[in-house]
PDB file of C-alpha atoms in Angstrom:
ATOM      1  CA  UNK Q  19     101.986 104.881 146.920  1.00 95.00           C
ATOM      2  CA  UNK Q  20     103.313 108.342 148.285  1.00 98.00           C
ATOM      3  CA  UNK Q  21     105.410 109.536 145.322  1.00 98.00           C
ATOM      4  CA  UNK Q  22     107.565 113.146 145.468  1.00 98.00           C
ATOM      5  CA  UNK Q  23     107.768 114.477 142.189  1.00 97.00           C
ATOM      6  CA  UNK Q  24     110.856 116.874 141.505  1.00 97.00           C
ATOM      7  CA  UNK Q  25     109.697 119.567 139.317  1.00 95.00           C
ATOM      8  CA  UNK Q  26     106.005 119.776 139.900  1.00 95.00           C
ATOM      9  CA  UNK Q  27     105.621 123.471 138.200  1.00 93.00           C
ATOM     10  CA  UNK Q  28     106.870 122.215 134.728  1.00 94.00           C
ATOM     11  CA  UNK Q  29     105.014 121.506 131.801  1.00 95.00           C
ATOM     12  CA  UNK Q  30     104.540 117.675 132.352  1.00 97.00           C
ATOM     13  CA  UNK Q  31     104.634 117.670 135.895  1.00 96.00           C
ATOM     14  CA  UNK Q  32     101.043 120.134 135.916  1.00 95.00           C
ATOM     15  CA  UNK Q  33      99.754 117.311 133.548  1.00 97.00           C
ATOM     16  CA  UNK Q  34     101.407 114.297 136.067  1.00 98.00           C
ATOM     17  CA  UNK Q  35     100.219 115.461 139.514  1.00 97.00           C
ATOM     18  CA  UNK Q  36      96.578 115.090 138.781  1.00 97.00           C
ATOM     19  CA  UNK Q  37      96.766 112.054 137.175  1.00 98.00           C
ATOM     20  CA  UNK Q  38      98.894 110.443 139.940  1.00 98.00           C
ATOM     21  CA  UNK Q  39      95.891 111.553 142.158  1.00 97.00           C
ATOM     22  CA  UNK Q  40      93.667 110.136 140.215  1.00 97.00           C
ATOM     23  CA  UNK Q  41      95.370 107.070 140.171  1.00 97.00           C
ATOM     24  CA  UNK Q  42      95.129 106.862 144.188  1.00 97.00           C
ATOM     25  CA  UNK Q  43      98.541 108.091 144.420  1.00 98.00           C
ATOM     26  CA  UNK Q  44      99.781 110.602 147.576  1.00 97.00           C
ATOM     27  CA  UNK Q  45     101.691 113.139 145.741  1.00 97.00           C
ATOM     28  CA  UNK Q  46     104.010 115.497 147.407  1.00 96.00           C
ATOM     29  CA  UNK Q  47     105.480 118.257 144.727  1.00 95.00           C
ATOM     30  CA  UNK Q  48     108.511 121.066 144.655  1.00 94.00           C
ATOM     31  CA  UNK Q  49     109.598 122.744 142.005  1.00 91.00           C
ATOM     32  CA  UNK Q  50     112.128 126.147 142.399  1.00 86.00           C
ATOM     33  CA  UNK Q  51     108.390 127.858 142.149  1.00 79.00           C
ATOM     34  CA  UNK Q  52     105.225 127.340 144.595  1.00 72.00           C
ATOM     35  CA  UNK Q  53     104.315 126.314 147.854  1.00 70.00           C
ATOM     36  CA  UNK Q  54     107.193 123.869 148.952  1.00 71.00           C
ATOM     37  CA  UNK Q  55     110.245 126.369 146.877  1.00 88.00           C
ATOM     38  CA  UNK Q  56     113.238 123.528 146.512  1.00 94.00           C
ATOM     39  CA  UNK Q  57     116.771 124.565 144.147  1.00 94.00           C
ATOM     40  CA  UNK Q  58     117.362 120.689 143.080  1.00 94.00           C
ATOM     41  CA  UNK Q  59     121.112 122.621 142.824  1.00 96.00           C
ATOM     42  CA  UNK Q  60     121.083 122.999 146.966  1.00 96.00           C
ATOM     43  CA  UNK Q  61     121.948 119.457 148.302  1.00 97.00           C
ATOM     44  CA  UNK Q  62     121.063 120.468 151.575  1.00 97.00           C
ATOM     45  CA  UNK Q  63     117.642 121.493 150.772  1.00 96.00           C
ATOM     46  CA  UNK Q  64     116.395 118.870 148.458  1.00 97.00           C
ATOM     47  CA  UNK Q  65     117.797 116.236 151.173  1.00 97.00           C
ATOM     48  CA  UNK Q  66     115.455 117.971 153.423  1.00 96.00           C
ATOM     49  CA  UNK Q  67     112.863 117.947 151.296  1.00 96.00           C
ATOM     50  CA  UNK Q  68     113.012 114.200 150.121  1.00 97.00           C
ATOM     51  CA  UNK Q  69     113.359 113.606 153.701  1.00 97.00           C
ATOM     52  CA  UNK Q  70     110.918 115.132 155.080  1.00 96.00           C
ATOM     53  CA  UNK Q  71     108.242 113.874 152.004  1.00 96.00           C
ATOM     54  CA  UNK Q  72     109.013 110.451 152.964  1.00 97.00           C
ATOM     55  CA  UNK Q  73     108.107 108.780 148.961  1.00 98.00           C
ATOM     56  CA  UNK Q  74     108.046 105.325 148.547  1.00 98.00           C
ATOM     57  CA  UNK Q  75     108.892 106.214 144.976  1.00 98.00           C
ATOM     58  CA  UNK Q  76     110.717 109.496 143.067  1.00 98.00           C
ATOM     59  CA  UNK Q  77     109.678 111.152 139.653  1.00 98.00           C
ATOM     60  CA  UNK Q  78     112.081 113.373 138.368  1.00 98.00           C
ATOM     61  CA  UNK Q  79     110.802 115.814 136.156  1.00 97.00           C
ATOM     62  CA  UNK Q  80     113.481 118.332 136.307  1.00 95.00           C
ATOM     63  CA  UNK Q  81     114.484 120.973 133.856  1.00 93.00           C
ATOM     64  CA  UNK Q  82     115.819 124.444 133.664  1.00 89.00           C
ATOM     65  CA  UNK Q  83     114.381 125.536 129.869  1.00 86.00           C
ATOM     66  CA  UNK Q  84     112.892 129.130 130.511  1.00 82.00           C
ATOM     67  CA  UNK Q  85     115.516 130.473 129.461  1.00 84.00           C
ATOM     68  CA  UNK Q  86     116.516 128.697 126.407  1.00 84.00           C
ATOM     69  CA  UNK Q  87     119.949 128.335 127.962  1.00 84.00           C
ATOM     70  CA  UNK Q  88     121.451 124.748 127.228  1.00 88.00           C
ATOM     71  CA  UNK Q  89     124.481 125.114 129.752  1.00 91.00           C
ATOM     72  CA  UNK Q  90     121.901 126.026 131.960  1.00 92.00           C
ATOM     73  CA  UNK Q  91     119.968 122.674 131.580  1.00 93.00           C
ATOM     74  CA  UNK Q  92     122.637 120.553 131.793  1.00 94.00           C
ATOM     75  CA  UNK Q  93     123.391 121.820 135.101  1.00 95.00           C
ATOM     76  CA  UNK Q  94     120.339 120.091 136.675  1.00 95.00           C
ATOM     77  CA  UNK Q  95     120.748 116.977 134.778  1.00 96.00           C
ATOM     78  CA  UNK Q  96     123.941 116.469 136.116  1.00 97.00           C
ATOM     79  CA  UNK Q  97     124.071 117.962 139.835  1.00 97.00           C
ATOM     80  CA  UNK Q  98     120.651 117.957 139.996  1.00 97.00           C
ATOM     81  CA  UNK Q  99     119.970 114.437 139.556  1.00 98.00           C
ATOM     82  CA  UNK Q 100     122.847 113.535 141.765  1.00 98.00           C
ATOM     83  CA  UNK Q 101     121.625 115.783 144.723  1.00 98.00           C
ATOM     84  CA  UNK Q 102     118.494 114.117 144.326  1.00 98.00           C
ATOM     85  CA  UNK Q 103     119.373 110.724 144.092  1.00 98.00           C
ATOM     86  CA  UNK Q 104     121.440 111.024 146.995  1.00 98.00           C
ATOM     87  CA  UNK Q 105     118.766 112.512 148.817  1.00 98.00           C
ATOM     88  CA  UNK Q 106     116.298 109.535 147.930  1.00 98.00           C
ATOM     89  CA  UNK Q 107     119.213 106.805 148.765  1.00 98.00           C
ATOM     90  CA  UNK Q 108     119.410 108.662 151.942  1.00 98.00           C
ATOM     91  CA  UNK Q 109     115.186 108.448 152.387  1.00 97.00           C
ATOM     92  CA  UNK Q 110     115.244 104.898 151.357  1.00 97.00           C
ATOM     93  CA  UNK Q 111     114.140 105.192 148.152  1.00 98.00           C
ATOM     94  CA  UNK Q 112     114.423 102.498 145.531  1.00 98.00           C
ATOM     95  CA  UNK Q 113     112.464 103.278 142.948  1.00 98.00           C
ATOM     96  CA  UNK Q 114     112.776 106.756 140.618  1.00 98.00           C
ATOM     97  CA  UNK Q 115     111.005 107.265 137.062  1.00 98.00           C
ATOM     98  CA  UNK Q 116     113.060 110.481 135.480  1.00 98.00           C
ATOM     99  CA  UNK Q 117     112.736 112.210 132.141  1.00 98.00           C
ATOM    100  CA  UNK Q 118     115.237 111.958 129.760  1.00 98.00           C
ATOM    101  CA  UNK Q 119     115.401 112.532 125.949  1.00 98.00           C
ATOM    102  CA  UNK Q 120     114.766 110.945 123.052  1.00 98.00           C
ATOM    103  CA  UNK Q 121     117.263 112.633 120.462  1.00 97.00           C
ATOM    104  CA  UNK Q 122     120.599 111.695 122.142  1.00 98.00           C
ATOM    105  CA  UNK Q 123     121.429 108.312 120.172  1.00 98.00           C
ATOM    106  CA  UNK Q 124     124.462 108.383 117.809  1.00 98.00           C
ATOM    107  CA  UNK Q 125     123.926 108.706 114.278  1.00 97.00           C
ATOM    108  CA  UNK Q 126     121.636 106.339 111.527  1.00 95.00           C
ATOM    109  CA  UNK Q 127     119.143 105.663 108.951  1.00 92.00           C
ATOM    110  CA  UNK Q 128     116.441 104.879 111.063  1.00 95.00           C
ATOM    111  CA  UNK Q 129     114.119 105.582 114.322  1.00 98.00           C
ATOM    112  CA  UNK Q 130     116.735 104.354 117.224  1.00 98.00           C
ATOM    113  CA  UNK Q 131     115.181 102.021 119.862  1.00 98.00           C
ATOM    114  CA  UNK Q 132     116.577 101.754 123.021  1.00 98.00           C
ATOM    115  CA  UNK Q 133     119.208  99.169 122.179  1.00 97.00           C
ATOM    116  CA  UNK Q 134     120.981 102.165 120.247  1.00 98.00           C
ATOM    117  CA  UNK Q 135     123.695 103.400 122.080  1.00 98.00           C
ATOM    118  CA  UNK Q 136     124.119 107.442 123.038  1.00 98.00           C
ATOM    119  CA  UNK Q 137     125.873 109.401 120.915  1.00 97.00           C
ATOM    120  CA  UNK Q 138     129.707 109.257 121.507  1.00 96.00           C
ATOM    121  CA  UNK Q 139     130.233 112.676 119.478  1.00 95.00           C
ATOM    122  CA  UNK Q 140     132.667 115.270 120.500  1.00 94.00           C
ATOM    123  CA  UNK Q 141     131.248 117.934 118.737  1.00 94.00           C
ATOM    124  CA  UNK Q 142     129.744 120.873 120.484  1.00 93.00           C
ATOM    125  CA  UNK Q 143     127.167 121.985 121.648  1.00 93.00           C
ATOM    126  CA  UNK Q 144     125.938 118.257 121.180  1.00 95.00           C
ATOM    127  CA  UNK Q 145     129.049 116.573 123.225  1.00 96.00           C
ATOM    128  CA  UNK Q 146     127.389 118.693 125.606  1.00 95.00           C
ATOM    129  CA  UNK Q 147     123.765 118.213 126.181  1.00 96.00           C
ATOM    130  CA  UNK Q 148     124.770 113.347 125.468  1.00 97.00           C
ATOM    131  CA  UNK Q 149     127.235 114.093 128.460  1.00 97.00           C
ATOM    132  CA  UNK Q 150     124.326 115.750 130.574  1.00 97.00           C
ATOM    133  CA  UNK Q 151     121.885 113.254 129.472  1.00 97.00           C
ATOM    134  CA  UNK Q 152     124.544 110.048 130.019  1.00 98.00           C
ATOM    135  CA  UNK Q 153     124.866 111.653 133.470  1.00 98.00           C
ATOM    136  CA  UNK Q 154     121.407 111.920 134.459  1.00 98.00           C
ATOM    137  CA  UNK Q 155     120.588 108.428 133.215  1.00 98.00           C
ATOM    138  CA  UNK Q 156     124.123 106.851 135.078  1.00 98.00           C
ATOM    139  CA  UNK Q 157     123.334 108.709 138.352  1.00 98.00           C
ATOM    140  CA  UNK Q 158     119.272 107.851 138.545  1.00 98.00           C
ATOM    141  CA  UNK Q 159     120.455 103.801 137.659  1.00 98.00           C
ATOM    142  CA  UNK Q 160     122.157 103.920 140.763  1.00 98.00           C
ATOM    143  CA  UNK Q 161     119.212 103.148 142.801  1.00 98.00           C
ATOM    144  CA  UNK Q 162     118.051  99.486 142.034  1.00 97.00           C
ATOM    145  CA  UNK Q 163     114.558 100.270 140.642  1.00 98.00           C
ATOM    146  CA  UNK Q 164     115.596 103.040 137.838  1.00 98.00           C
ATOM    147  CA  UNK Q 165     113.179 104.161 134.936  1.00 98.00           C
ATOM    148  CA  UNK Q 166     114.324 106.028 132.578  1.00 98.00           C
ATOM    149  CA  UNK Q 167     111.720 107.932 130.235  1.00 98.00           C
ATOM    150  CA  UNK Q 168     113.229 109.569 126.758  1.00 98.00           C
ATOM    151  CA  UNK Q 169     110.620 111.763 126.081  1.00 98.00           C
ATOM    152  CA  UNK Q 170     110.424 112.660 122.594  1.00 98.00           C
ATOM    153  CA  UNK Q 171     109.889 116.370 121.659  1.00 98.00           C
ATOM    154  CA  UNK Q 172     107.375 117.967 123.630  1.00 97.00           C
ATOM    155  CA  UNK Q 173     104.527 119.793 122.386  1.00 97.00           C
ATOM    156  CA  UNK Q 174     100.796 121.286 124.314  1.00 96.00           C
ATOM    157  CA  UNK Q 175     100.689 123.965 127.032  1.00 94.00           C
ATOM    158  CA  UNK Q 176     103.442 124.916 128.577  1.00 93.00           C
ATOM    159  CA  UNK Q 177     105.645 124.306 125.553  1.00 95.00           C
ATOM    160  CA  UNK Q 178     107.982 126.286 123.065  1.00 95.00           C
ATOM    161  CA  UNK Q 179     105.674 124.481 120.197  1.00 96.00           C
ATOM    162  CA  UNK Q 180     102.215 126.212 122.328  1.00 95.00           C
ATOM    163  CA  UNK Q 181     100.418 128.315 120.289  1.00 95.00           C
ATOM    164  CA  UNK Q 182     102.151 131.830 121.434  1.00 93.00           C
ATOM    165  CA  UNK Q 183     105.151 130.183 122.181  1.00 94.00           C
ATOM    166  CA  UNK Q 184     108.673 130.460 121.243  1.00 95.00           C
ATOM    167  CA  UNK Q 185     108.374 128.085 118.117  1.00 96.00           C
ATOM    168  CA  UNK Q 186     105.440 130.432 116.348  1.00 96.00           C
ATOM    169  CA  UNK Q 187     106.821 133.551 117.021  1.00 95.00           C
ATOM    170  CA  UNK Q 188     110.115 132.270 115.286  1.00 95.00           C
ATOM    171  CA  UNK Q 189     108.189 130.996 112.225  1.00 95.00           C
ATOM    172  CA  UNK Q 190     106.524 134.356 112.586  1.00 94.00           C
ATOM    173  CA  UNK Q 191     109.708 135.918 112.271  1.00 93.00           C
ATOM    174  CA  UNK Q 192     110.850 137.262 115.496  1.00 92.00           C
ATOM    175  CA  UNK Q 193     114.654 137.635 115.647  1.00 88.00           C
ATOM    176  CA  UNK Q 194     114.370 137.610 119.653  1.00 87.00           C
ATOM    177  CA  UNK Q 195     112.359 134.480 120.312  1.00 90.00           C
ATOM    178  CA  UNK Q 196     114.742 131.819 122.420  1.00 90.00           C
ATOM    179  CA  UNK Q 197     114.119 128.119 122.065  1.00 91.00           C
ATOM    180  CA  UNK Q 198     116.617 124.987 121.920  1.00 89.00           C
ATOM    181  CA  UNK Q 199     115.528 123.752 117.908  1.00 91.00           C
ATOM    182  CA  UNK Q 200     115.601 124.556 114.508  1.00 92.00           C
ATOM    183  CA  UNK Q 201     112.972 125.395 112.248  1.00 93.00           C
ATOM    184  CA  UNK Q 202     114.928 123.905 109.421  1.00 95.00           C
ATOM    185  CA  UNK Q 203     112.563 122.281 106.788  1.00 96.00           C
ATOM    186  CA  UNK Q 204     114.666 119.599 105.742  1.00 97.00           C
ATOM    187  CA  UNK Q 205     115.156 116.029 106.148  1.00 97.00           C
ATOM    188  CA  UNK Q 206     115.990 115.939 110.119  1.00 97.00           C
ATOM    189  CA  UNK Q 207     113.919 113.412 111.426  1.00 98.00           C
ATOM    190  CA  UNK Q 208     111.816 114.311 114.955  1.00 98.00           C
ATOM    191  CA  UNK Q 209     109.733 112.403 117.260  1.00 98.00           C
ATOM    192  CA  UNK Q 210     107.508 114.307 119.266  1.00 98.00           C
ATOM    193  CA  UNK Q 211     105.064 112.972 122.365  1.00 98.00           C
ATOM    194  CA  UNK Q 212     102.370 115.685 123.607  1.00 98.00           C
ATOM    195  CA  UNK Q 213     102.873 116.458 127.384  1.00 97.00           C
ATOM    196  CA  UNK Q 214      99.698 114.898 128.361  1.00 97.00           C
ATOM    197  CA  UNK Q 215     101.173 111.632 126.886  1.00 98.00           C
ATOM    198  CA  UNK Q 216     104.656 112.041 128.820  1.00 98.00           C
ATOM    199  CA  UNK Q 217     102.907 112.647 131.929  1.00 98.00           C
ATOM    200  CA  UNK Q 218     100.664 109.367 131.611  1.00 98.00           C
ATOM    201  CA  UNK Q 219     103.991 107.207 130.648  1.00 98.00           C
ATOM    202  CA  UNK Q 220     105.916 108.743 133.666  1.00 98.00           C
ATOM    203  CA  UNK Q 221     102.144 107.724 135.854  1.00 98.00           C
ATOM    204  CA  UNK Q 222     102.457 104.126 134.344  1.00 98.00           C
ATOM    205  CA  UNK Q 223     105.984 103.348 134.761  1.00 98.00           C
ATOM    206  CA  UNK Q 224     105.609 103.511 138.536  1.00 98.00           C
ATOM    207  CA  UNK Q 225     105.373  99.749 137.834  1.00 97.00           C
ATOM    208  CA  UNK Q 226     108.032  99.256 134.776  1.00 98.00           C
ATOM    209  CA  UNK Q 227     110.623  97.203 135.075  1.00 98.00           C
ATOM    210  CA  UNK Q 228     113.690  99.165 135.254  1.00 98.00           C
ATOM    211  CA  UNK Q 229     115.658 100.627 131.762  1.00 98.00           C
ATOM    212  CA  UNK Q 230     114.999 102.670 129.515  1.00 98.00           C
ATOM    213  CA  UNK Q 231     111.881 103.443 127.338  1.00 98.00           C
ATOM    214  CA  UNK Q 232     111.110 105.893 124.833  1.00 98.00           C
ATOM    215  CA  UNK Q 233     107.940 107.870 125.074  1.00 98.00           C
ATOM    216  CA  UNK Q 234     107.140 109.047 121.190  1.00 98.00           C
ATOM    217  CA  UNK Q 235     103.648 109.242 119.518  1.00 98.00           C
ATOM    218  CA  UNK Q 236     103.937 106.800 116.366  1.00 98.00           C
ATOM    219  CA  UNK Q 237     105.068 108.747 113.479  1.00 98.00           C
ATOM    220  CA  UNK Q 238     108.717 110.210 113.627  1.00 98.00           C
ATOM    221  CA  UNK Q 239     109.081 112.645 110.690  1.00 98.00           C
ATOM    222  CA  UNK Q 240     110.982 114.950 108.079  1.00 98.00           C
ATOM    223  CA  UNK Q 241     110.845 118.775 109.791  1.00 97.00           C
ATOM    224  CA  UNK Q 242     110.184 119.385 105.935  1.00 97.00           C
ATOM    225  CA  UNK Q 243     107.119 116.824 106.564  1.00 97.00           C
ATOM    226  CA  UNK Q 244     106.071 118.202 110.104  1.00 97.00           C
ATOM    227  CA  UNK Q 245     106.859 121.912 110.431  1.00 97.00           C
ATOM    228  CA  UNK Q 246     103.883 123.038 107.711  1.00 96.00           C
ATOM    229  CA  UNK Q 247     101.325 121.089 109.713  1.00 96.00           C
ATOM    230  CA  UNK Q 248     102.679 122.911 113.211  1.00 97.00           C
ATOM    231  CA  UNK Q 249     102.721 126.530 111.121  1.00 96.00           C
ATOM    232  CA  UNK Q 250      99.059 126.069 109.956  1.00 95.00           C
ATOM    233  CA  UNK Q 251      98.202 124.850 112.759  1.00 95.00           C
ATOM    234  CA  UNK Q 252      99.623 127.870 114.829  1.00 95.00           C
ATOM    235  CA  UNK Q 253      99.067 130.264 112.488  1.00 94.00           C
ATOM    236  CA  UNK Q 254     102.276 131.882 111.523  1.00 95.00           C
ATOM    237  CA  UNK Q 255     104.215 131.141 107.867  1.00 94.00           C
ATOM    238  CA  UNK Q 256     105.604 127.922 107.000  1.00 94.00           C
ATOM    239  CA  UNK Q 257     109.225 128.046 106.426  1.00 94.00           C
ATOM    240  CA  UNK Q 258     110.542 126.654 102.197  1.00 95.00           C
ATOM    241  CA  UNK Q 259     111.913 123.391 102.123  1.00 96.00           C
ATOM    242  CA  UNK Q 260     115.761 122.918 102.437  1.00 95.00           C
ATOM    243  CA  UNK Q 261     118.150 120.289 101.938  1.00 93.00           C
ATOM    244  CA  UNK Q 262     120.108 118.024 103.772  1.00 94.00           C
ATOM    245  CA  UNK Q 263     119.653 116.233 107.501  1.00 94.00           C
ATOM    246  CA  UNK Q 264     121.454 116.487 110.375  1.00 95.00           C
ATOM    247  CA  UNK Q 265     122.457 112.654 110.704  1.00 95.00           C
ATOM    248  CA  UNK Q 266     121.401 112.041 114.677  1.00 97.00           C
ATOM    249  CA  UNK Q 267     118.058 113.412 113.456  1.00 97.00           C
ATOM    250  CA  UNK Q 268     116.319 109.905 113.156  1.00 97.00           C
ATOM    251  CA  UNK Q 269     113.527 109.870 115.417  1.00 98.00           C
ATOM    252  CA  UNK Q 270     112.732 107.138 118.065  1.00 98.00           C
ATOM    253  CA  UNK Q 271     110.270 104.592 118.199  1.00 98.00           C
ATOM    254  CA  UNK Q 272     108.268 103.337 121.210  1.00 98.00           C
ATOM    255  CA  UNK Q 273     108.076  99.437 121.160  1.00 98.00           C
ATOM    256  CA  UNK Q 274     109.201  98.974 124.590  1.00 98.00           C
ATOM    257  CA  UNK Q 275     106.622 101.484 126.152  1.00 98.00           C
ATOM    258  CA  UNK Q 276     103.660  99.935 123.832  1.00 98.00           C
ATOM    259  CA  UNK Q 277     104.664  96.751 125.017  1.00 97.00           C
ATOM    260  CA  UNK Q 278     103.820  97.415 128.635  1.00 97.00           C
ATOM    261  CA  UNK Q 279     100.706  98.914 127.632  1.00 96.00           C
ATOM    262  CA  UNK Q 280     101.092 102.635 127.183  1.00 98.00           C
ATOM    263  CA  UNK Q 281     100.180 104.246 124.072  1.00 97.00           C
ATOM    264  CA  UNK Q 282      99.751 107.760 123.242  1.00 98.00           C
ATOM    265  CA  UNK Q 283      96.763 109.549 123.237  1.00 97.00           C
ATOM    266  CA  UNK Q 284      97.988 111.085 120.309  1.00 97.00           C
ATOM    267  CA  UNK Q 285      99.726 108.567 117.489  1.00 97.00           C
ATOM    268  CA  UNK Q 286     100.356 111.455 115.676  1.00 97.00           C
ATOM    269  CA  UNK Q 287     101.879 115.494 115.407  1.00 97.00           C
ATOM    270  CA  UNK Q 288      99.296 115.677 112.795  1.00 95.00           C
ATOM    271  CA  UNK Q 289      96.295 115.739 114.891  1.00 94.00           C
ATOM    272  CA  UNK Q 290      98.029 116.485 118.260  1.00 96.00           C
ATOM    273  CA  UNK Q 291      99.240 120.065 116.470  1.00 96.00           C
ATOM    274  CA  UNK Q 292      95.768 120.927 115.788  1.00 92.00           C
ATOM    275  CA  UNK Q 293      94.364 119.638 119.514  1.00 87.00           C
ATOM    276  CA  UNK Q 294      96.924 121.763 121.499  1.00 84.00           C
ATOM    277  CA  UNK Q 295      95.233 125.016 120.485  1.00 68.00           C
ATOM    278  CA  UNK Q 296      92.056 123.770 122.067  1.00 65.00           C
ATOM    279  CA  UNK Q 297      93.452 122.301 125.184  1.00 60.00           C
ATOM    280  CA  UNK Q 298      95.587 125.539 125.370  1.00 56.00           C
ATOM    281  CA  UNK Q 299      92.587 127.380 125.285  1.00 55.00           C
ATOM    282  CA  UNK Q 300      90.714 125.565 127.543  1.00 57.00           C
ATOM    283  CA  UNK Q 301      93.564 125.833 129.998  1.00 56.00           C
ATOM    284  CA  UNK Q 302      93.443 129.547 129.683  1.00 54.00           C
ATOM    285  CA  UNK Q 303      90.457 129.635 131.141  1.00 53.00           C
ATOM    286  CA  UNK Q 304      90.924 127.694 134.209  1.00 53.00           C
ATOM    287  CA  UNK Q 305      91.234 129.569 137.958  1.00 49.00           C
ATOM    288  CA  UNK Q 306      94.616 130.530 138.020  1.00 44.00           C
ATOM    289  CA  UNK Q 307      96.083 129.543 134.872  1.00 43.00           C
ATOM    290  CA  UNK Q 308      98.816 131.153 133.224  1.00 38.00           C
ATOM    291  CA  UNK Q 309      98.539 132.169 129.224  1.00 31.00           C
ATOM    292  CA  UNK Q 310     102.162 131.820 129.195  1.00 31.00           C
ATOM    293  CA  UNK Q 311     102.991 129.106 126.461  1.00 31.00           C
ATOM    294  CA  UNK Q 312     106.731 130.169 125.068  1.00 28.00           C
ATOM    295  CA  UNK Q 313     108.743 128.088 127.327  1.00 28.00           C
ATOM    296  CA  UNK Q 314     108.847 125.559 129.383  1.00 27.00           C
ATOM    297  CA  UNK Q 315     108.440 126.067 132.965  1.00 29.00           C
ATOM    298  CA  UNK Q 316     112.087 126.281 134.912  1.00 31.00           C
ATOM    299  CA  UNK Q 317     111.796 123.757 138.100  1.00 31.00           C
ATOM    300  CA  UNK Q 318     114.587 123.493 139.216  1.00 30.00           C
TER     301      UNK Q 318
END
């Protein structure tokens, strides 16, 4: 299959281009950075660019996270996603895979599956980043073969929880470092998923039925639970234990994706903490790597 994937540069799309090779797949990659330079906010130019790639199918990885600048974001999940799938109705396309989130669903008491509707909040900033997210997810089901990935919380290279990223120097206490998150110890509930795992989800569901899946390792978790094992584990000062829990802080679990035979790498934040310091390192270390871990890549 010749697949274009939007957002190449990012932190899962360096883990999902080799693997899409591996699997026999023709890839064809832009990003806002690299050899083929696309802005997903140019209509023009990613129409060209879809055109001229030719995919039988369309991963959208997009995101615009360098700067920890939510408005920002949204921005590409809504007019992004609609200039590119307008630009892949226009190609032909019929089948997209794109990356959503995992921490949109309204409010409860425990992990949401994908039956659980978005969150119909009006408060802000959150009324915010649902309407992005209900957008990106509306536009990409307009083409008749739509995947829709919420990614949990994502952690290894390339990532604001990377060792040297964003997330350590806050626990480290640096006023300045920018990230979208809290390091609140208190009852909030997270799921996380390791990029590695995202990418291989976003690889297999080339062949999903269309909807929605979550893509979460198997243990959502109190930050009071999880945020000591990420400190240690990046070396920087746990933060004390506080009360309370925001109540869309509930996790996700990952049934649906299980079902169809994907399952993390990593079941767990416990062990997948510790492992990202070694794959970071080792990725250091590589021809032309970059040692830059606190944030993720902008692509847009």
């Amino acid at each position: 299959m010749r697949v274009l994937v939007a957002g190449a540069t990012g932190a899962v799309g360096r883990q999902l281009v080799p693997r899409l090779e591996a699997a026999g797949h023709e890839v064809v990659g832009i990003s806002r950075r690299g050899p083929r330079p696309v802005d997903v906010l140019d209509a023009g130019a990613v129409e060209r660019a879809v055109a001229e790639a030719a995919p039988d199918a369309v991963v959208h990885q997009l995101t615009d996270l360098g700067g920890a600048d939510g408005a920002a974001n949204d921005r590409v999940r809504v007019e992004g996603t609609r200039h590119l799938v307008d630009a892949a109705r226009a190609a032909g396309v019929r089948r997209i895979v794109a990356q959503s989130i995992s921490w949109a669903y309204a409010p409860g008491d425990g992990p949401a599956d994908e039956s659980v509707p978005l969150d119909a909040t009006d408060e802000l900033p959150r009324a915010r980043i649902v309407a992005g997210v209900r957008a990106l997810e509306a536009t990409v089901a307009e083409l008749p073969e739509a995947v829709v990935l919420r990614y949990g919380i994502l952690y290894g290279p390339g990532t604001w929880y990377a060792p040297g990223g964003a997330v350590a120097a806050a626990l480290a206490g640096d006023a300045e470092a920018r990230f979208l998150g809290s390091t609140a110890a208190d009852a909030s509930v997270s799921s996380f998923v390791h990029v590695a795992d995202a990418a291989e989800a976003a690889v297999r569901a080339l062949a999903w039925p269309p909807g929605a899946y979550n893509v979460v390792d198997d243990e959502p978790a109190p930050a009071h639970t999880w945020l000591p094992h990420l400190a240690r584990a990046l070396g920087v000062p746990a933060p004390a234990r506080t009360e309370g829990r925001v109540p869309w802080a509930r996790g996700a679990l990952n049934t649906r994706a299980r079902g169809l035979g994907w399952a993390p790498a990593r079941p767990s934040w416990r062990t997948g903490f510790v492992d990202q310091g070694a794959q970071c390192s080792r990725d250091q270390k590589r021809p032309g790597s970059s040692s830059r871990g606190g944030a993720f890549t902008g692509v847009a």
